[in-house]
Short mmCIF file of C-alpha atoms in Angstrom, two decimals:
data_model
loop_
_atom_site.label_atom_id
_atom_site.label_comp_id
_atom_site.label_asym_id
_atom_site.label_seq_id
_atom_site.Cartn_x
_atom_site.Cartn_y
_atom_site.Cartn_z
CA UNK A 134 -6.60 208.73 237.76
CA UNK A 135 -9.94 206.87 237.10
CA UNK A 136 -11.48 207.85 233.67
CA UNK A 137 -15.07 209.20 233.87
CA UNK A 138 -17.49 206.58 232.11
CA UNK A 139 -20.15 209.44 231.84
CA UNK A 140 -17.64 211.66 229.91
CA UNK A 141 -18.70 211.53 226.46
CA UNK A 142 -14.53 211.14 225.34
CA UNK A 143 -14.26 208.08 224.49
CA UNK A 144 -11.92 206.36 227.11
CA UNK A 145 -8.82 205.73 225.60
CA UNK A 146 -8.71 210.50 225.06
CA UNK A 147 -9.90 210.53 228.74
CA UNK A 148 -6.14 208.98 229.58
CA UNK A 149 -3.91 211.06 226.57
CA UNK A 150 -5.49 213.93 228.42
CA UNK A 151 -4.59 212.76 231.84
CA UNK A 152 -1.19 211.56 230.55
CA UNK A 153 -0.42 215.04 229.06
CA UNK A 154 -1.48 217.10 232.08
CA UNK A 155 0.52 214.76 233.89
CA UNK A 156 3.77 215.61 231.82
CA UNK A 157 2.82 219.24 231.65
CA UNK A 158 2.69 219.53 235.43
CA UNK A 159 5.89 217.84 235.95
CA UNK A 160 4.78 214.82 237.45
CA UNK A 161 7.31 213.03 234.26
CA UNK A 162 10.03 215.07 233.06
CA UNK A 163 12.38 214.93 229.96
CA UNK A 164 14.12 211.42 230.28
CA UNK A 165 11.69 210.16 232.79
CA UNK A 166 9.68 206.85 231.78
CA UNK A 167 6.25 206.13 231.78
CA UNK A 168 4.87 203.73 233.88
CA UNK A 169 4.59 200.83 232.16
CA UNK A 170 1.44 199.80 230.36
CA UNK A 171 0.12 197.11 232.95
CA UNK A 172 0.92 199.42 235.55
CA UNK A 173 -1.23 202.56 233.58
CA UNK A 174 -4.21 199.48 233.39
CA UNK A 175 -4.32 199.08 236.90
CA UNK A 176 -4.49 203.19 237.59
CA UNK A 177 -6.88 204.07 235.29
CA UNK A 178 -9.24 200.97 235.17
CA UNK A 179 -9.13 200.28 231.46
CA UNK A 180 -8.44 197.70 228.67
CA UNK A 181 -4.58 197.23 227.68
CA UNK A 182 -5.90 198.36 223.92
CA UNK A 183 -7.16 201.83 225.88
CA UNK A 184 -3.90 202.36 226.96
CA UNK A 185 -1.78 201.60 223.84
CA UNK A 186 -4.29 204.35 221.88
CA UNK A 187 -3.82 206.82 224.41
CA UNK A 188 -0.04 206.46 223.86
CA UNK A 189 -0.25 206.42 219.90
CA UNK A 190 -1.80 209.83 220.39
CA UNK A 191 1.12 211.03 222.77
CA UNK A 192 3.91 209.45 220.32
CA UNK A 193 1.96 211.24 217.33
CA UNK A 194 2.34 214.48 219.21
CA UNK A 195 6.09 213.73 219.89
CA UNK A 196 6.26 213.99 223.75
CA UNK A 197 7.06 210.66 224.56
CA UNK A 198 9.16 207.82 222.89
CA UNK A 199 8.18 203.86 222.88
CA UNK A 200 11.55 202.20 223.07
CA UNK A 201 11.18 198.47 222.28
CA UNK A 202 12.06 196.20 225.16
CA UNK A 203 13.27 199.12 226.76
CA UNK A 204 10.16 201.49 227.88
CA UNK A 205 8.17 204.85 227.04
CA UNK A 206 9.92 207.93 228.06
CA UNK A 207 9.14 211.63 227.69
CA UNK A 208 11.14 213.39 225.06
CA UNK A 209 10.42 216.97 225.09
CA UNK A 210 10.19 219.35 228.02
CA UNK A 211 7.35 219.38 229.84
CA UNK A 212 6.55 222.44 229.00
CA UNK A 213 6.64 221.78 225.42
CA UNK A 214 2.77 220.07 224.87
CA UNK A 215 1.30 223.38 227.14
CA UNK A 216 3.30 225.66 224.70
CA UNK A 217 2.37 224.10 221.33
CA UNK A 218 -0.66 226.41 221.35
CA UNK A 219 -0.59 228.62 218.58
CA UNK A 220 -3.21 230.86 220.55
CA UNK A 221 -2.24 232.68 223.35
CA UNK A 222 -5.14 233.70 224.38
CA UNK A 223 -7.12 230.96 225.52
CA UNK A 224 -11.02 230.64 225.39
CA UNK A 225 -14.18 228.05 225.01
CA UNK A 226 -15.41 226.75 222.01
CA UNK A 227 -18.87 225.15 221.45
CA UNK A 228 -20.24 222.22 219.47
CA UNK A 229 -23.36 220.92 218.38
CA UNK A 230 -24.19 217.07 217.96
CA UNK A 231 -27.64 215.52 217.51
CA UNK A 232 -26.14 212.93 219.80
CA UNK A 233 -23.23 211.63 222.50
CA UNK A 234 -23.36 208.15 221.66
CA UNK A 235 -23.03 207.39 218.06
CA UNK A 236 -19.46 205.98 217.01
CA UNK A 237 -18.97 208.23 214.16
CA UNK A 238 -20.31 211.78 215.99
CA UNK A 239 -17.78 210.45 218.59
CA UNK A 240 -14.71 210.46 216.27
CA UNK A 241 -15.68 214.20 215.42
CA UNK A 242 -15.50 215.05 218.78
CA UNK A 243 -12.61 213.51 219.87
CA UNK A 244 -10.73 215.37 216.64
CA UNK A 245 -11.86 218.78 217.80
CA UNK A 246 -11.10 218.10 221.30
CA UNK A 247 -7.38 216.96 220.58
CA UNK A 248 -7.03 220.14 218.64
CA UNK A 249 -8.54 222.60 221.14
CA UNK A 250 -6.51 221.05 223.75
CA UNK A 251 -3.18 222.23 221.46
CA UNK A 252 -4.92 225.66 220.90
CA UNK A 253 -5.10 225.78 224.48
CA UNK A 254 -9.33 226.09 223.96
CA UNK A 255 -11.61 224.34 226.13
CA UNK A 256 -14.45 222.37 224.37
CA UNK A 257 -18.05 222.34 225.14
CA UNK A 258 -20.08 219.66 224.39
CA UNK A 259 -23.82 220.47 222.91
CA UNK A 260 -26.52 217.74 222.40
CA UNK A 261 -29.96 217.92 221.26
CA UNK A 262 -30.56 213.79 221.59
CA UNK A 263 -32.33 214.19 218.44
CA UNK A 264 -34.81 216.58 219.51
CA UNK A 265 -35.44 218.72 216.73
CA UNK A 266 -37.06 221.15 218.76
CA UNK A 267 -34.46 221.22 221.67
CA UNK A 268 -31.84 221.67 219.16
CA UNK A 269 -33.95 225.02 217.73
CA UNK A 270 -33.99 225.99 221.49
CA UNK A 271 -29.97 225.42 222.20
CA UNK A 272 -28.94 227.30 218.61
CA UNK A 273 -30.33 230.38 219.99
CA UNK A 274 -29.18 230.42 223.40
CA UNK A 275 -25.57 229.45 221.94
CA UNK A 276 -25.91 232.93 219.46
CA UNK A 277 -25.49 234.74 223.12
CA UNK A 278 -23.38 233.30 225.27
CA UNK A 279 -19.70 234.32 225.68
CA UNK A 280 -18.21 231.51 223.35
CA UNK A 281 -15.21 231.90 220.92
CA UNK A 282 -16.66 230.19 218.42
CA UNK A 283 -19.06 227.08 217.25
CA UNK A 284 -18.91 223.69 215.24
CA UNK A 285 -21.71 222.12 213.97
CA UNK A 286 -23.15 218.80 213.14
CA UNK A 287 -25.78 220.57 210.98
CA UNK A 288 -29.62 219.44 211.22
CA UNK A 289 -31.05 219.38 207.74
CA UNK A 290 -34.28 221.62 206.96
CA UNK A 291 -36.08 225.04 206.16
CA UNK A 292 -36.60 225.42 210.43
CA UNK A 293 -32.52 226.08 211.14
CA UNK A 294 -31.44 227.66 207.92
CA UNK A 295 -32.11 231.21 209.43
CA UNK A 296 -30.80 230.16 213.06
CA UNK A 297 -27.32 229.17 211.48
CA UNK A 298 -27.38 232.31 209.32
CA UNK A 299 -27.93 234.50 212.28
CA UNK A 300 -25.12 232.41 214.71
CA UNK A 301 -22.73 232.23 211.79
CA UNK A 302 -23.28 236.87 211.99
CA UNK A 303 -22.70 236.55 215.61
CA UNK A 304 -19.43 234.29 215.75
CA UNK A 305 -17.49 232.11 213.93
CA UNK A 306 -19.19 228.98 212.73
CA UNK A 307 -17.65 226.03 211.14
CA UNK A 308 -19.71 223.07 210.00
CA UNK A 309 -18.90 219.48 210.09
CA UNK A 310 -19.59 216.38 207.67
CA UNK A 311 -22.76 217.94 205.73
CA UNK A 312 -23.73 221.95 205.32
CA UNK A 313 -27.03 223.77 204.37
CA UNK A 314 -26.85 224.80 200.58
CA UNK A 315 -26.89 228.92 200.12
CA UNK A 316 -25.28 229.82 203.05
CA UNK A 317 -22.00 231.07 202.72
CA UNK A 318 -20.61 229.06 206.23
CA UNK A 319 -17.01 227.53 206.64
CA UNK A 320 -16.99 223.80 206.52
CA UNK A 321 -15.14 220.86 206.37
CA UNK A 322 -16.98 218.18 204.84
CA UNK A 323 -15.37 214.63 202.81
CA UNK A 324 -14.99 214.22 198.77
CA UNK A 325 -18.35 212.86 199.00
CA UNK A 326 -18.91 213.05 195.04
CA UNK A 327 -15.11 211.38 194.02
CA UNK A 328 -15.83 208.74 197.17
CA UNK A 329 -19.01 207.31 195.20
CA UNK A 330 -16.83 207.74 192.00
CA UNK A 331 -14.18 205.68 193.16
CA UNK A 332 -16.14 203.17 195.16
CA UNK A 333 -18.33 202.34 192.54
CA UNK A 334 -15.47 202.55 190.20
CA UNK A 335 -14.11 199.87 191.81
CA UNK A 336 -17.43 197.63 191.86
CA UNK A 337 -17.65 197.46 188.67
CA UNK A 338 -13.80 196.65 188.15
CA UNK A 339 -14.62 193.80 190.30
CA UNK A 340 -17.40 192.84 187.70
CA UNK A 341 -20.39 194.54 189.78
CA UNK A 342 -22.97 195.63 187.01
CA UNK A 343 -26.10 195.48 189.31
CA UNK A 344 -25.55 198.04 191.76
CA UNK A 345 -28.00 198.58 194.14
CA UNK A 346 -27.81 202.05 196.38
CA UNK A 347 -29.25 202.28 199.87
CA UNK A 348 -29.49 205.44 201.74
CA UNK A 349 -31.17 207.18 204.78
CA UNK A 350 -31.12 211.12 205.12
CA UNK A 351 -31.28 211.33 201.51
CA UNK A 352 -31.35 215.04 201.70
CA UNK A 353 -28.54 215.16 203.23
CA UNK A 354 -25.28 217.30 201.04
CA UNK A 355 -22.88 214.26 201.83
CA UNK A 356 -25.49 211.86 200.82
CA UNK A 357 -26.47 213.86 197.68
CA UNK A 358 -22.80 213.92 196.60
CA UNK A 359 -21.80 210.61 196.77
CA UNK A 360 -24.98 209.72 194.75
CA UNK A 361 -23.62 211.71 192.27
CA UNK A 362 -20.35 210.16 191.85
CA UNK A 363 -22.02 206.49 192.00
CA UNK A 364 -23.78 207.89 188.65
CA UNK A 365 -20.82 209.66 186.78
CA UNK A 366 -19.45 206.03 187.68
CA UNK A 367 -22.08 204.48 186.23
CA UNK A 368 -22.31 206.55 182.79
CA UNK A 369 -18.62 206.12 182.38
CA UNK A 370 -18.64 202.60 182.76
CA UNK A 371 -21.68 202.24 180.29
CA UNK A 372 -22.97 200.30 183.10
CA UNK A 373 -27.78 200.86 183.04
CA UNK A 374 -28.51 202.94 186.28
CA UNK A 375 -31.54 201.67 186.85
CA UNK A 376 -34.09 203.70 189.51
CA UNK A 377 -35.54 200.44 190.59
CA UNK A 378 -32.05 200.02 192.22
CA UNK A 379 -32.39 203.36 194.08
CA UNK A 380 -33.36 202.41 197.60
CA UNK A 381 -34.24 205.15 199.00
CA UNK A 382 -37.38 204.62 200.44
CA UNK A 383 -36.20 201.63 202.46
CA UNK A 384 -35.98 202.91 206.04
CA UNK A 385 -38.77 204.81 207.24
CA UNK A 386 -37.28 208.87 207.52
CA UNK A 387 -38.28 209.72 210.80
CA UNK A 388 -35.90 206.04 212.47
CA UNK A 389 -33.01 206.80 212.71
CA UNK A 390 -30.65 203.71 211.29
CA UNK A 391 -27.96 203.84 214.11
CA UNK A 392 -30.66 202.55 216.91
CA UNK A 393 -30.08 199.06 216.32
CA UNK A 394 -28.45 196.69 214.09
CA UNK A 395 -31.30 195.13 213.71
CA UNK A 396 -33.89 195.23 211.30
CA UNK A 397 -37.64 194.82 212.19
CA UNK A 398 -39.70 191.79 210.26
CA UNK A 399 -41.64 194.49 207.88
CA UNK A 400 -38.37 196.07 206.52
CA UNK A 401 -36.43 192.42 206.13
CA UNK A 402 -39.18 191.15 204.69
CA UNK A 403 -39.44 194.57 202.63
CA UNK A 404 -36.06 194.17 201.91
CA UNK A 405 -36.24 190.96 200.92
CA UNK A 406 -38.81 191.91 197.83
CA UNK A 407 -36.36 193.98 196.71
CA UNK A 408 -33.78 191.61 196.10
CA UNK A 409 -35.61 189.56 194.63
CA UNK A 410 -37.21 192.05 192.10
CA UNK A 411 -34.31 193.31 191.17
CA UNK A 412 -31.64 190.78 191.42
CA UNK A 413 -28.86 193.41 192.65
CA UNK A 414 -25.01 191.66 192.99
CA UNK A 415 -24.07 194.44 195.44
CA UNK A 416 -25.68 196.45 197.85
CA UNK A 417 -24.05 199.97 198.14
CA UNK A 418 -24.88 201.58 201.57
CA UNK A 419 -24.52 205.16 201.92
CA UNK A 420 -23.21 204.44 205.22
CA UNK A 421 -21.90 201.66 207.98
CA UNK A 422 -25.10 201.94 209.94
CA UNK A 423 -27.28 200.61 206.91
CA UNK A 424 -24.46 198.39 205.70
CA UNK A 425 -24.38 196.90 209.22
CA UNK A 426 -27.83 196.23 209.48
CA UNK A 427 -28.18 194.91 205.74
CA UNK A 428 -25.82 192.34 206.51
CA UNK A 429 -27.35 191.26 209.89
CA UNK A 430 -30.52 190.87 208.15
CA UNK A 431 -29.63 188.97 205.32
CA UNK A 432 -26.84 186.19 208.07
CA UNK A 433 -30.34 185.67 209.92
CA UNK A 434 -32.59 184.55 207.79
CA UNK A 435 -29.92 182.78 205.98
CA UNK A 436 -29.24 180.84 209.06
CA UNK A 437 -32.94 180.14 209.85
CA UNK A 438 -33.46 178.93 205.89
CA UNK A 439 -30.15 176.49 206.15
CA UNK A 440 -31.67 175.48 209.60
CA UNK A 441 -34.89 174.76 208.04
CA UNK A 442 -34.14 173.25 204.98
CA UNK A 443 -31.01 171.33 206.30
CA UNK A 444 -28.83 172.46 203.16
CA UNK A 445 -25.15 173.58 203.41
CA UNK A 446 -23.46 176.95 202.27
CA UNK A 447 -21.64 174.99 199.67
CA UNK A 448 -24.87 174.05 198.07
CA UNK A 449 -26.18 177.32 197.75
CA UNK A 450 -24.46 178.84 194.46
CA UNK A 451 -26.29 182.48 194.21
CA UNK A 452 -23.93 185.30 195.95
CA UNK A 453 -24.14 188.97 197.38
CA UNK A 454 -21.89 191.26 198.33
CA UNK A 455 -22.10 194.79 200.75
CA UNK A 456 -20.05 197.95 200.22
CA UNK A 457 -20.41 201.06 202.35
CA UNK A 458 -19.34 204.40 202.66
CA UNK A 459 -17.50 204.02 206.43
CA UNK A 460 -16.61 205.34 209.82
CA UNK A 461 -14.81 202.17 210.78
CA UNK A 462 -12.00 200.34 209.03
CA UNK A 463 -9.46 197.47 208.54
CA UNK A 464 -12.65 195.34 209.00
CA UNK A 465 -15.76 192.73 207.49
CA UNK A 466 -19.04 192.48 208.60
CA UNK A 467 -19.10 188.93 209.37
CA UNK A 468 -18.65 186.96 207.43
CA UNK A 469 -19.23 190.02 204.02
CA UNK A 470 -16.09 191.21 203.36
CA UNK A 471 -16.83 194.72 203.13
CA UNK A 472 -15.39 197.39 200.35
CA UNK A 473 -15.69 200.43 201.36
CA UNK A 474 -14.44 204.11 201.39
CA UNK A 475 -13.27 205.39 204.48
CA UNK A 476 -13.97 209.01 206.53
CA UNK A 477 -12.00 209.24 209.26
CA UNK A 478 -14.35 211.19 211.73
CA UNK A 479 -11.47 212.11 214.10
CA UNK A 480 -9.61 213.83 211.09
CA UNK A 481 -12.92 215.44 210.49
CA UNK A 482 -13.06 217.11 213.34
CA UNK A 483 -9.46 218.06 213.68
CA UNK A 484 -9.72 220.19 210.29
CA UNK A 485 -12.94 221.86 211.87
CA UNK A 486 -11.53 222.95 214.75
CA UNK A 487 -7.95 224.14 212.98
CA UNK A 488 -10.63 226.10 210.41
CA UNK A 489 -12.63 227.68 213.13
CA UNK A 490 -9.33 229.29 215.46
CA UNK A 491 -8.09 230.55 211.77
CA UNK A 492 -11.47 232.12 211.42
CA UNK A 493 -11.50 233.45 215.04
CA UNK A 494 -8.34 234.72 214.48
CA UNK A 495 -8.76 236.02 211.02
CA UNK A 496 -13.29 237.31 211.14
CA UNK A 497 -12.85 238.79 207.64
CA UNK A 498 -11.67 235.92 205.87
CA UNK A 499 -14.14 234.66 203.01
CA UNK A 500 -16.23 231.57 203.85
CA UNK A 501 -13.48 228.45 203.17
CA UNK A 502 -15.03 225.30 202.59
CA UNK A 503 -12.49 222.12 203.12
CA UNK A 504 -13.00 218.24 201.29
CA UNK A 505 -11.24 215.54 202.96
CA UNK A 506 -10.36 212.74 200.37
CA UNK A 507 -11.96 208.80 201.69
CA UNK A 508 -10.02 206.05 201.53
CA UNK A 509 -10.88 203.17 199.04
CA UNK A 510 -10.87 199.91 201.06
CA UNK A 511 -11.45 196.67 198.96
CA UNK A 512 -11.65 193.69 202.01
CA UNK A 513 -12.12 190.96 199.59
CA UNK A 514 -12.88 187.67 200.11
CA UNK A 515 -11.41 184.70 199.28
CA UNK A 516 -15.47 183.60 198.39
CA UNK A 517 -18.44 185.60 199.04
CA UNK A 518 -20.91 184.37 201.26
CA UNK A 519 -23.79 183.07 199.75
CA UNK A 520 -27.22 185.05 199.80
CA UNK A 521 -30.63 183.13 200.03
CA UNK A 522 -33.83 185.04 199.75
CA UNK A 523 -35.88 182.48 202.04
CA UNK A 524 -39.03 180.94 200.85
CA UNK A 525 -42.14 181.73 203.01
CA UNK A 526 -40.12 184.37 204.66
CA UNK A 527 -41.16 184.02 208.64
CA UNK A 528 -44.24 185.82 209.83
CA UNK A 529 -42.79 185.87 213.44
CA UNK A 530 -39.90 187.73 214.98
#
């Protein structure tokens, strides 16, 4: 009962899946218990934490019950979690990622593959590992093999905008987080343009008038709406939006922001001039890559200036804070409290994949296109960390 560390699931859906097929095959029957958690640990190799998500997700589906100081039994047949397909005909579903190791793009996935396991679908998993080209190459192949239907992670440009037109005419075609203006697709996508309402909103409530936006992939829809909603924001509040705080030249296009929290010396120092130009109170990061990498840059060179210079936080009166549009939550980046509006990636993915059997089932339906509301997330702290833009900024790594 070993979990697979090259499986793309993440670990902790590796054992719900095992745990179900377990219950579905008879191995635990209605009334039985579960082993207990220690005991699930030692069989499957994993962190107590693993083990107490995997069983969340088999409480939320209602086949087993966590009796305190008692035990976890099964409560419905074990037939029950085979038969909760609403499809009898089973098939295989594809879907398309730019990559198998990013947080976020995991959460998708592990949505879609909870729901095609209830549909009684198999899922297969598509990467291009950010090869533009190779992802050109797979989008074809996929319009002619014997799948039920596809969910995409869209790649933004011209090139694919006639591949995904010709797939979508070929089978049913959902996609996921972002979607390519003009075509008439299904999606399921967040309230990008109320998030950036309501998180900016609620900078400015917290007496933010400086508001400085950073974003990567700023073609991108989800990026384009929420930029819009930081503005209505803005021109409701009366509050100056001011293009010098419009960042969105700040990390190079081609990087992508997710390789590493860390920030090379041109872009801190780069970053750097831009604080200090414009004197922002808040940086708003169009998402928890950027945010995370913002705030490691700015904790480093703090702690080399306070090193240098021998002062103490207390003495240091000037203050920042980060915000974020986020795939994590009930969090800070150490030590910025973070606000932020939440996208559950796993719920995400769930919708995409409930969309795309409806669409399988029903061809003729019109194109349907889904928002997902965030959730606003205001992690304040009791005093914000102090921000110092250091003086002869390091020429050395």
């Amino acid at each position: 009962n070993k979990v697979d560390s090259n499986n793309p699931l993440p670990l902790y859906y590796q054992v719900y899946e095992s745990l179900l097929k377990r219950i579905q095959n008879k191995e635990f029957v209605e009334g039985d218990p579960l082993p207990p958690e220690r005991k699930l640990v030692e069989e499957y190799g994993v962190s107590r934490i693993t083990i107490v998500k995997a069983l969340d997700m088999l409480t939320n589906d209602g086949v087993i019950d966590r009796q305190h100081g008692r035990g976890t039994f099964v409560t419905s047949p074990s037939e029950s979690a085979a038969n909760n397909s609403a499809f009898p005909v089973h098939g295989t579903i594809g879907m398309v990622l730019p990559s198998l190791s990013h947080p976020y793009l995991i959460s998708i996935m592990t949505g879609i593959a909870r729901e095609a396991n209830r549909a009684g679908f198999a899922l297969q998993v598509i990467s291009s590992f950010e090869n533009p080209i190779e992802e050109q190459t797979q989008l074809q192949n996929l319009a002619e093999q014997a799948l039920n239907g596809l969910i995409v992670y869209p790649r933004l440009g011209e090139a694919n905008l006639n591949l995904y037109r010709t797939l979508s005419e070929k089978k049913p075609l959902v996609m996921v987080d972002r979607y390519i203006p003009g075509l008439e697709i299904d999606r399921v996508i967040f309230q990008d343009e109320q998030a950036g309402f309501e998180l900016t909103e609620l900078l400015i409530k917290k007496g933010h008038q400086r508001i400085a936006w950073i974003s990567h992939e700023a073609p991108a829809t989800s990026v384009q709406n929420r930029l819009v909603g930081h503005r209505h924001a803005l021109q409701k509040h009366d509050v100056v939006s001011d293009e010098d705080l419009m960042w969105l030249d700040l990390f190079p296009r081609q990087k992508r922001v997710s390789e590493t929290p860390l920030m090379s010396l041109e872009l801190r120092k780069h970053l750097f001039e831009r604080i200090a130009a414009t004197e922002p109170t808040v940086m708003l990061a169009a998402n928890y890559d950027i945010a995370l990498r913002v705030a490691n840059c700015i904790l480093s060179s703090n702690l080399e200036y306070l090193q240098k210079n021998g002062q103490t936080v207390q003495e240091i009166s000037q203050k920042m804070e980060i915000a974020a549009f986020s795939y994590e939550t009930g969090f800070s980046l150490p030590p910025y409290c973070l606000t932020h509006a939440y996208q559950s990636g796993e719920e995400l993915g769930n919708k995409a994949a409930q969309l795309l059997f409806e669409r399988i089932q029903n061809p003729s339906l019109p194109a349907r296109a889904i928002e997902i509301p965030m959730q606003m997330n205001d992690s304040a702290c009791e005093e914000a960390y102090p921000f110092i833009i250091p003086e002869g900024y390091p020429t050395t790594e």
